[in-house]
Coordinates of C-alpha atoms and ligand atoms in Angstrom, one line a residue:
M1 CA 0.1 0.2 0.0
T2 CA 1.3 3.1 -0.9
L3 CA 1.8 6.0 1.4
E4 CA -0.4 8.9 2.1
F5 CA 1.2 12.6 2.7
T6 CA -0.3 15.1 3.9
L7 CA 0.4 19.1 3.1
T8 CA 1.6 21.6 6.3
R9 CA 2.1 25.0 4.6
N10 CA 5.5 27.1 5.3
P11 CA 3.5 30.1 6.8
S12 CA 6.9 32.1 6.3
P13 CA 8.2 30.6 3.0
V14 CA 11.4 33.5 1.7
A15 CA 9.4 36.5 -0.2
D16 CA 9.7 36.5 -4.1
D17 CA 12.2 38.5 -4.4
A18 CA 14.6 37.0 -2.3
R19 CA 13.3 33.6 -4.1
E20 CA 15.3 35.3 -7.0
R21 CA 18.7 36.5 -5.7
V22 CA 19.1 33.3 -4.8
L23 CA 18.0 31.5 -7.8
A24 CA 20.0 34.1 -10.5
A25 CA 23.6 32.3 -8.2
P26 CA 22.4 29.2 -6.5
G27 CA 25.8 28.0 -5.7
F28 CA 26.0 24.6 -4.6
G29 CA 24.4 23.5 -1.6
R30 CA 23.9 26.7 0.2
H31 CA 20.7 27.6 -0.1
F32 CA 17.3 25.3 1.2
T33 CA 13.6 25.2 -0.2
D34 CA 10.5 26.4 1.7
H35 CA 9.2 22.2 2.8
M36 CA 11.1 19.3 3.3
V37 CA 9.8 15.7 3.4
S38 CA 9.8 13.1 6.2
I39 CA 9.0 9.5 7.0
D40 CA 8.5 7.6 10.1
W41 CA 9.6 4.6 10.2
T42 CA 9.2 1.9 13.5
V43 CA 9.9 -1.3 13.9
D44 CA 6.4 -2.4 15.0
E45 CA 4.5 0.6 12.8
G46 CA 6.5 -0.1 9.1
W47 CA 7.0 3.2 7.4
H48 CA 4.0 5.8 8.5
D49 CA 3.7 9.3 9.3
A50 CA 4.8 11.3 5.1
R51 CA 4.2 14.6 5.7
V52 CA 5.3 17.7 3.8
E53 CA 6.7 20.2 5.9
P54 CA 8.1 23.3 6.9
Y55 CA 11.9 23.3 6.0
G56 CA 14.1 23.8 9.2
P57 CA 16.0 22.3 12.3
L58 CA 15.8 19.5 13.9
Q59 CA 15.0 18.4 17.1
M60 CA 17.2 15.6 18.0
D61 CA 18.0 13.4 21.2
P62 CA 22.1 13.6 21.2
A63 CA 21.7 9.8 21.8
S64 CA 20.5 9.5 18.6
A65 CA 22.0 6.1 17.0
V66 CA 22.8 8.1 13.9
L67 CA 25.2 10.4 15.5
H68 CA 27.4 7.9 16.9
Y69 CA 27.5 5.1 14.8
G70 CA 26.4 6.9 11.8
Q71 CA 23.8 4.1 10.9
E72 CA 22.9 6.7 7.7
I73 CA 22.3 6.5 3.8
F74 CA 21.7 9.2 1.2
E75 CA 20.8 10.4 -2.4
G76 CA 21.5 12.6 -5.4
M77 CA 19.0 13.5 -7.9
K78 CA 18.0 16.4 -9.9
A79 CA 15.7 17.9 -11.5
Y80 CA 15.3 20.5 -14.6
R81 CA 13.3 22.7 -15.5
R82 CA 12.4 22.9 -19.6
A83 CA 12.0 26.1 -22.2
D84 CA 8.5 25.2 -21.9
G85 CA 8.1 25.8 -17.6
S86 CA 8.0 21.9 -17.2
V87 CA 10.0 20.4 -14.8
W88 CA 11.4 16.8 -14.9
T89 CA 13.4 14.8 -13.1
F90 CA 16.1 11.8 -14.0
R91 CA 15.7 8.3 -13.8
P92 CA 14.0 8.3 -10.4
D93 CA 13.6 4.7 -10.4
Q94 CA 17.2 4.2 -10.2
N95 CA 17.7 6.6 -6.9
A96 CA 14.8 4.5 -5.5
R97 CA 16.5 1.1 -5.6
R98 CA 19.6 2.1 -5.5
M99 CA 19.0 3.8 -1.8
Q100 CA 16.9 0.3 -1.1
R101 CA 20.5 -1.5 -1.5
S102 CA 22.1 1.0 0.2
A103 CA 19.2 0.8 3.8
A104 CA 20.1 -3.5 2.8
R105 CA 23.5 -2.6 3.7
L106 CA 23.3 -0.5 6.4
A107 CA 20.7 -2.7 8.1
L108 CA 18.1 0.3 7.8
P109 CA 14.4 -0.6 6.1
Q110 CA 13.6 -0.1 2.6
L111 CA 11.1 2.5 1.8
P112 CA 8.7 1.7 -1.5
E113 CA 10.3 2.8 -5.0
E114 CA 6.5 4.4 -5.5
D115 CA 6.2 6.2 -1.6
F116 CA 10.4 7.9 -2.8
I117 CA 9.0 8.7 -6.3
E118 CA 6.4 10.5 -5.0
A119 CA 8.2 12.1 -2.0
V120 CA 10.6 13.5 -4.1
R121 CA 7.4 14.3 -6.6
R122 CA 5.3 16.3 -3.4
L123 CA 8.6 18.2 -2.7
V124 CA 8.7 19.8 -6.3
E125 CA 5.3 20.5 -6.7
V126 CA 5.0 22.7 -3.2
D127 CA 8.7 23.6 -4.2
E128 CA 8.2 24.7 -8.1
A129 CA 9.4 28.5 -8.1
W130 CA 12.7 27.0 -6.5
V131 CA 13.3 25.7 -9.9
P132 CA 16.2 27.7 -11.4
S133 CA 15.6 27.5 -14.9
G134 CA 18.7 28.4 -17.7
G135 CA 22.2 27.2 -18.3
E136 CA 23.5 23.8 -15.9
D137 CA 20.7 25.2 -13.3
S138 CA 18.5 22.4 -11.7
L139 CA 17.1 21.9 -8.0
Y140 CA 19.1 19.3 -6.6
L141 CA 17.6 16.9 -4.4
R142 CA 18.6 15.5 -1.2
P143 CA 17.0 12.4 0.0
F144 CA 18.5 10.6 3.0
M145 CA 17.6 7.9 6.4
I146 CA 18.6 8.5 9.0
A147 CA 18.8 6.4 12.8
N148 CA 16.7 8.1 14.9
E149 CA 16.7 6.0 17.7
V150 CA 17.8 7.4 21.2
F151 CA 19.3 4.4 21.6
L152 CA 23.6 3.8 22.4
G153 CA 23.3 0.1 22.1
V154 CA 25.3 -1.1 19.1
R155 CA 22.7 -2.7 16.7
A156 CA 20.6 -1.9 14.1
A157 CA 18.1 1.7 15.2
E158 CA 14.3 0.7 15.4
T159 CA 13.0 3.3 14.8
V160 CA 14.2 6.0 11.4
R161 CA 13.6 8.4 10.2
F162 CA 13.3 9.1 5.6
M163 CA 12.9 13.3 4.3
V164 CA 13.8 15.1 1.2
I165 CA 15.5 18.0 1.3
A166 CA 15.6 20.6 -2.1
S167 CA 18.7 23.0 -2.4
P168 CA 18.7 24.9 -5.9
A169 CA 21.6 24.5 -7.4
G170 CA 24.3 26.5 -10.3
P171 CA 26.1 24.8 -13.1
Y172 CA 28.8 23.1 -11.5
F173 CA 31.5 24.4 -13.5
A174 CA 31.1 28.3 -13.1
G175 CA 33.3 28.9 -16.5
G176 CA 32.1 25.8 -18.0
V177 CA 33.5 22.3 -18.1
K178 CA 37.5 22.4 -17.6
P179 CA 38.9 19.3 -17.2
V180 CA 41.0 18.8 -14.2
S181 CA 43.4 17.1 -12.5
I182 CA 43.9 14.0 -9.8
W183 CA 45.6 13.1 -7.1
L184 CA 46.2 9.1 -6.6
S185 CA 45.7 8.6 -2.8
R186 CA 48.6 5.5 -2.3
E187 CA 47.9 5.9 1.9
Y188 CA 44.1 5.7 1.8
N189 CA 41.2 3.7 0.7
R190 CA 37.8 4.6 1.4
A191 CA 36.3 1.0 1.2
G192 CA 37.6 -2.6 1.0
R193 CA 36.0 -5.8 0.2
G194 CA 33.1 -6.4 2.3
G195 CA 32.6 -3.0 3.6
T196 CA 30.4 -0.3 2.4
G197 CA 31.9 0.9 -0.7
A198 CA 28.5 -0.4 -3.0
A199 CA 26.0 1.8 -0.5
K200 CA 25.8 5.2 -0.3
C201 CA 26.6 5.8 2.5
G202 CA 27.8 8.9 4.8
G203 CA 30.5 6.9 6.4
N204 CA 31.9 6.5 2.9
Y205 CA 32.3 10.0 2.6
A206 CA 33.8 10.8 6.2
A207 CA 36.4 8.3 5.1
S208 CA 37.5 10.4 1.9
L209 CA 37.7 13.4 3.4
L210 CA 41.0 13.3 4.8
P211 CA 42.8 12.1 1.4
T212 CA 40.8 15.2 0.1
Q213 CA 42.7 17.8 2.5
L214 CA 45.9 16.3 1.0
A215 CA 45.3 16.1 -2.5
A216 CA 44.0 19.5 -2.7
A217 CA 47.5 19.9 -0.4
Q218 CA 48.4 19.4 -4.2
G219 CA 46.1 21.3 -6.4
C220 CA 43.8 19.0 -7.1
A221 CA 40.8 18.6 -6.1
Q222 CA 39.5 15.3 -6.1
V223 CA 41.2 11.9 -5.4
L224 CA 41.6 8.7 -7.3
F225 CA 41.4 5.5 -4.6
L226 CA 43.0 2.3 -5.9
D227 CA 41.6 -0.6 -4.7
E228 CA 42.9 -2.9 -1.4
D229 CA 45.7 -4.4 -2.9
G230 CA 46.7 -1.1 -4.7
T231 CA 46.6 -2.3 -8.3
D232 CA 43.1 -2.1 -9.9
L233 CA 41.2 1.7 -9.9
E234 CA 38.2 2.0 -7.9
E235 CA 36.4 5.6 -7.8
L236 CA 36.9 9.6 -6.5
G237 CA 35.5 10.9 -3.7
G238 CA 31.7 10.7 -5.1
M239 CA 32.3 9.9 -8.8
N240 CA 33.1 6.8 -11.4
V241 CA 35.8 7.3 -13.5
V242 CA 35.5 5.1 -17.6
L243 CA 38.9 5.1 -19.2
V244 CA 38.2 6.1 -23.3
K245 CA 41.0 4.2 -25.2
A246 CA 41.7 5.5 -28.9
D247 CA 39.3 3.1 -31.2
G248 CA 36.1 4.5 -29.1
T249 CA 35.9 1.5 -26.4
L250 CA 34.9 3.2 -22.6
I251 CA 36.4 1.1 -19.9
T252 CA 35.2 1.2 -16.0
P253 CA 36.5 -0.6 -13.2
D254 CA 34.4 -3.5 -12.0
S255 CA 34.6 -4.0 -7.8
D256 CA 31.8 -4.9 -5.3
S257 CA 33.2 -1.5 -4.1
I258 CA 32.0 1.4 -5.6
L259 CA 28.9 2.9 -5.9
D260 CA 27.1 2.1 -9.3
G261 CA 26.5 5.3 -10.5
V262 CA 23.1 6.6 -12.2
T263 CA 25.6 9.0 -14.5
R264 CA 28.2 6.5 -15.6
N265 CA 25.4 3.8 -16.1
S266 CA 23.7 6.5 -18.4
L267 CA 27.1 8.2 -20.3
L268 CA 27.7 4.3 -21.2
Q269 CA 24.5 3.6 -22.3
L270 CA 24.6 6.8 -25.3
A271 CA 28.4 5.7 -25.7
E272 CA 26.9 1.8 -27.1
D273 CA 23.7 4.0 -28.6
A274 CA 26.4 5.8 -30.5
G275 CA 28.4 2.0 -31.5
H276 CA 30.9 2.8 -29.0
K277 CA 32.2 -0.6 -27.7
V278 CA 31.6 -0.6 -22.9
E279 CA 33.6 -2.9 -21.2
R280 CA 32.9 -3.0 -17.4
R281 CA 35.6 -5.2 -15.7
P282 CA 39.5 -4.7 -13.3
V283 CA 41.1 -1.1 -14.5
T284 CA 45.3 -1.6 -13.5
L285 CA 46.0 1.6 -12.8
A286 CA 49.4 0.3 -14.8
E287 CA 46.6 -0.3 -18.0
W288 CA 46.1 3.6 -17.3
R289 CA 49.8 5.0 -17.4
D290 CA 50.9 2.8 -20.3
G291 CA 48.1 2.6 -22.6
V292 CA 47.8 7.0 -21.6
A293 CA 51.9 6.1 -22.5
D294 CA 51.4 4.8 -26.2
G295 CA 48.6 6.3 -26.9
S296 CA 45.8 3.5 -26.6
I297 CA 44.3 5.5 -23.9
T298 CA 42.7 9.1 -25.1
E299 CA 41.0 10.2 -22.6
A300 CA 39.1 9.9 -19.0
F301 CA 36.5 11.6 -17.1
A302 CA 34.9 11.3 -13.4
C303 CA 30.8 11.4 -13.5
G304 CA 28.6 11.3 -11.3
T305 CA 24.9 13.5 -10.9
A306 CA 26.4 16.8 -9.4
A307 CA 29.4 17.5 -12.1
V308 CA 27.8 15.1 -14.6
L309 CA 30.9 14.9 -16.4
T310 CA 34.0 15.9 -16.0
P311 CA 37.8 15.1 -18.8
I312 CA 40.2 13.8 -15.9
A313 CA 43.3 15.7 -17.3
A314 CA 46.3 13.9 -15.2
L315 CA 46.8 11.6 -12.8
K316 CA 48.9 12.4 -10.3
S317 CA 50.9 11.2 -7.6
T318 CA 54.2 11.0 -5.2
E319 CA 55.7 9.2 -8.3
E320 CA 54.1 10.4 -11.1
V321 CA 52.2 12.0 -13.9
I322 CA 49.8 10.2 -15.3
G323 CA 48.2 12.5 -18.7
D324 CA 49.1 16.1 -19.6
P325 CA 47.2 19.0 -17.2
D326 CA 46.8 21.1 -19.3
A327 CA 45.2 19.1 -21.8
P328 CA 41.7 20.4 -23.3
A329 CA 37.7 17.8 -23.0
G330 CA 38.8 15.3 -25.6
P331 CA 35.8 14.6 -28.0
V332 CA 34.1 11.8 -26.6
S333 CA 33.9 12.5 -22.9
T334 CA 32.7 16.3 -24.8
A335 CA 30.0 14.6 -27.0
L336 CA 28.6 12.4 -24.0
R337 CA 28.6 15.2 -21.7
Q338 CA 26.5 17.2 -24.2
Q339 CA 24.3 14.4 -25.5
L340 CA 23.2 13.6 -22.0
T341 CA 22.7 16.9 -20.9
D342 CA 20.6 17.8 -23.6
I343 CA 17.9 14.8 -22.8
Q344 CA 17.9 15.8 -19.5
Y345 CA 17.2 19.3 -19.8
G346 CA 14.9 17.8 -22.6
R347 CA 16.7 19.1 -25.7
A348 CA 16.6 16.0 -27.4
E349 CA 14.8 13.0 -27.7
D350 CA 15.3 9.7 -24.6
P351 CA 15.6 6.9 -26.1
H352 CA 15.0 5.0 -22.5
G353 CA 12.5 6.6 -21.2
W354 CA 14.5 8.2 -18.5
M355 CA 13.0 11.7 -17.7
V356 CA 10.7 11.7 -15.6
Q357 CA 7.6 14.6 -16.2
L358 CA 7.1 16.0 -11.8
T359 CA 5.0 19.0 -12.9
G360 CA 3.2 20.9 -15.9
A361 CA 4.1 23.7 -18.4
R362 CA 3.8 27.1 -17.3
Ligands
PLP1 C1 27.3 9.1 -5.4 C2 28.4 8.8 -6.2 C3 28.3 8.4 -7.6 C4 27.2 9.6 -8.9 O1 26.6 8.6 -8.7 P1 25.3 8.8 -9.3 O2 24.8 7.7 -9.7 O3 26.0 8.8 -10.8 O4 25.0 10.4 -8.6 C5 29.7 8.1 -7.4 N1 30.3 7.2 -6.3 C6 30.3 7.9 -5.4 C7 31.3 7.7 -3.8 C8 29.1 8.5 -5.3 O5 28.6 8.6 -3.4

């Protein structure tokens, strides 16, 4: 049975002119809309009390389990406004199902797919005015789930809350897409065999912060992690990685400890549609190094919902630089990025039926 949502309107929403000022330069993750979704879960009652309510701070008992043991998962997706004013989102079923897989790993309850999608739809409907238009702007949607049982014993919580908040987002790259250099983490991993690497949980991000600080000190915004043996590529702190060969083949690591990105899967599908060969298999660092040296690997990119696709110009470490930090974006990366964003903003056909409409034209 699907959940019934109640709506309590925010009695003091952000004024129109103040909202328009935010939408003119939203940045990322700093401004939030007038409402949020909450759904509670208990062992006895299951999911209940689904509601859209005014955005605001949570009152939490300091003994809430999530604050101590990190039993938390999240998702990241976007709502896009089209030229006709309608608002759409991209493959929400994929995010709903991935959250169920993350929940299973973190011993959290699974929210049914239709309730997840309805939660997102309700929030975007009530905060429709917060969806920016133009450029590569969007409304970033952040579903998440926390263990809010008040108990310091170590076991899976018996009370949980699912929430969705929304934040207008500008283009990830203010000055257009720019290839980046990334830092190879030799000392630290983000995940290991049998760990939580395939789940979208806050703990994985916590583990990536120190290596990311070290990367920043080397002038790199992002870190590439290897597997625990230090031989195979895994992924960045929050983005998947893909290599492109001179013959057009796309290669991406296959591993149980990386996050199964919706952006990566979609870009690889578009590449296959365009006749590229796609390989999902273990990829060694040596293969990247040798391929760049002999010219058989011509491009690399990182991908995820927030930045869509970021070309990787070079991989740096204390030992070496693979690639050319000044290299421009390659043709395959550029074309795939354009194709995917054209579908997301309704500028191109959607051959796989990925887009889901949330609100009507205006
Ligand atoms: C969210 C995330 C990604 C990208 O996934 P998308 O579904 O493409 O946004 C990649 N790696 C990690 C670790 C992530 O958390």
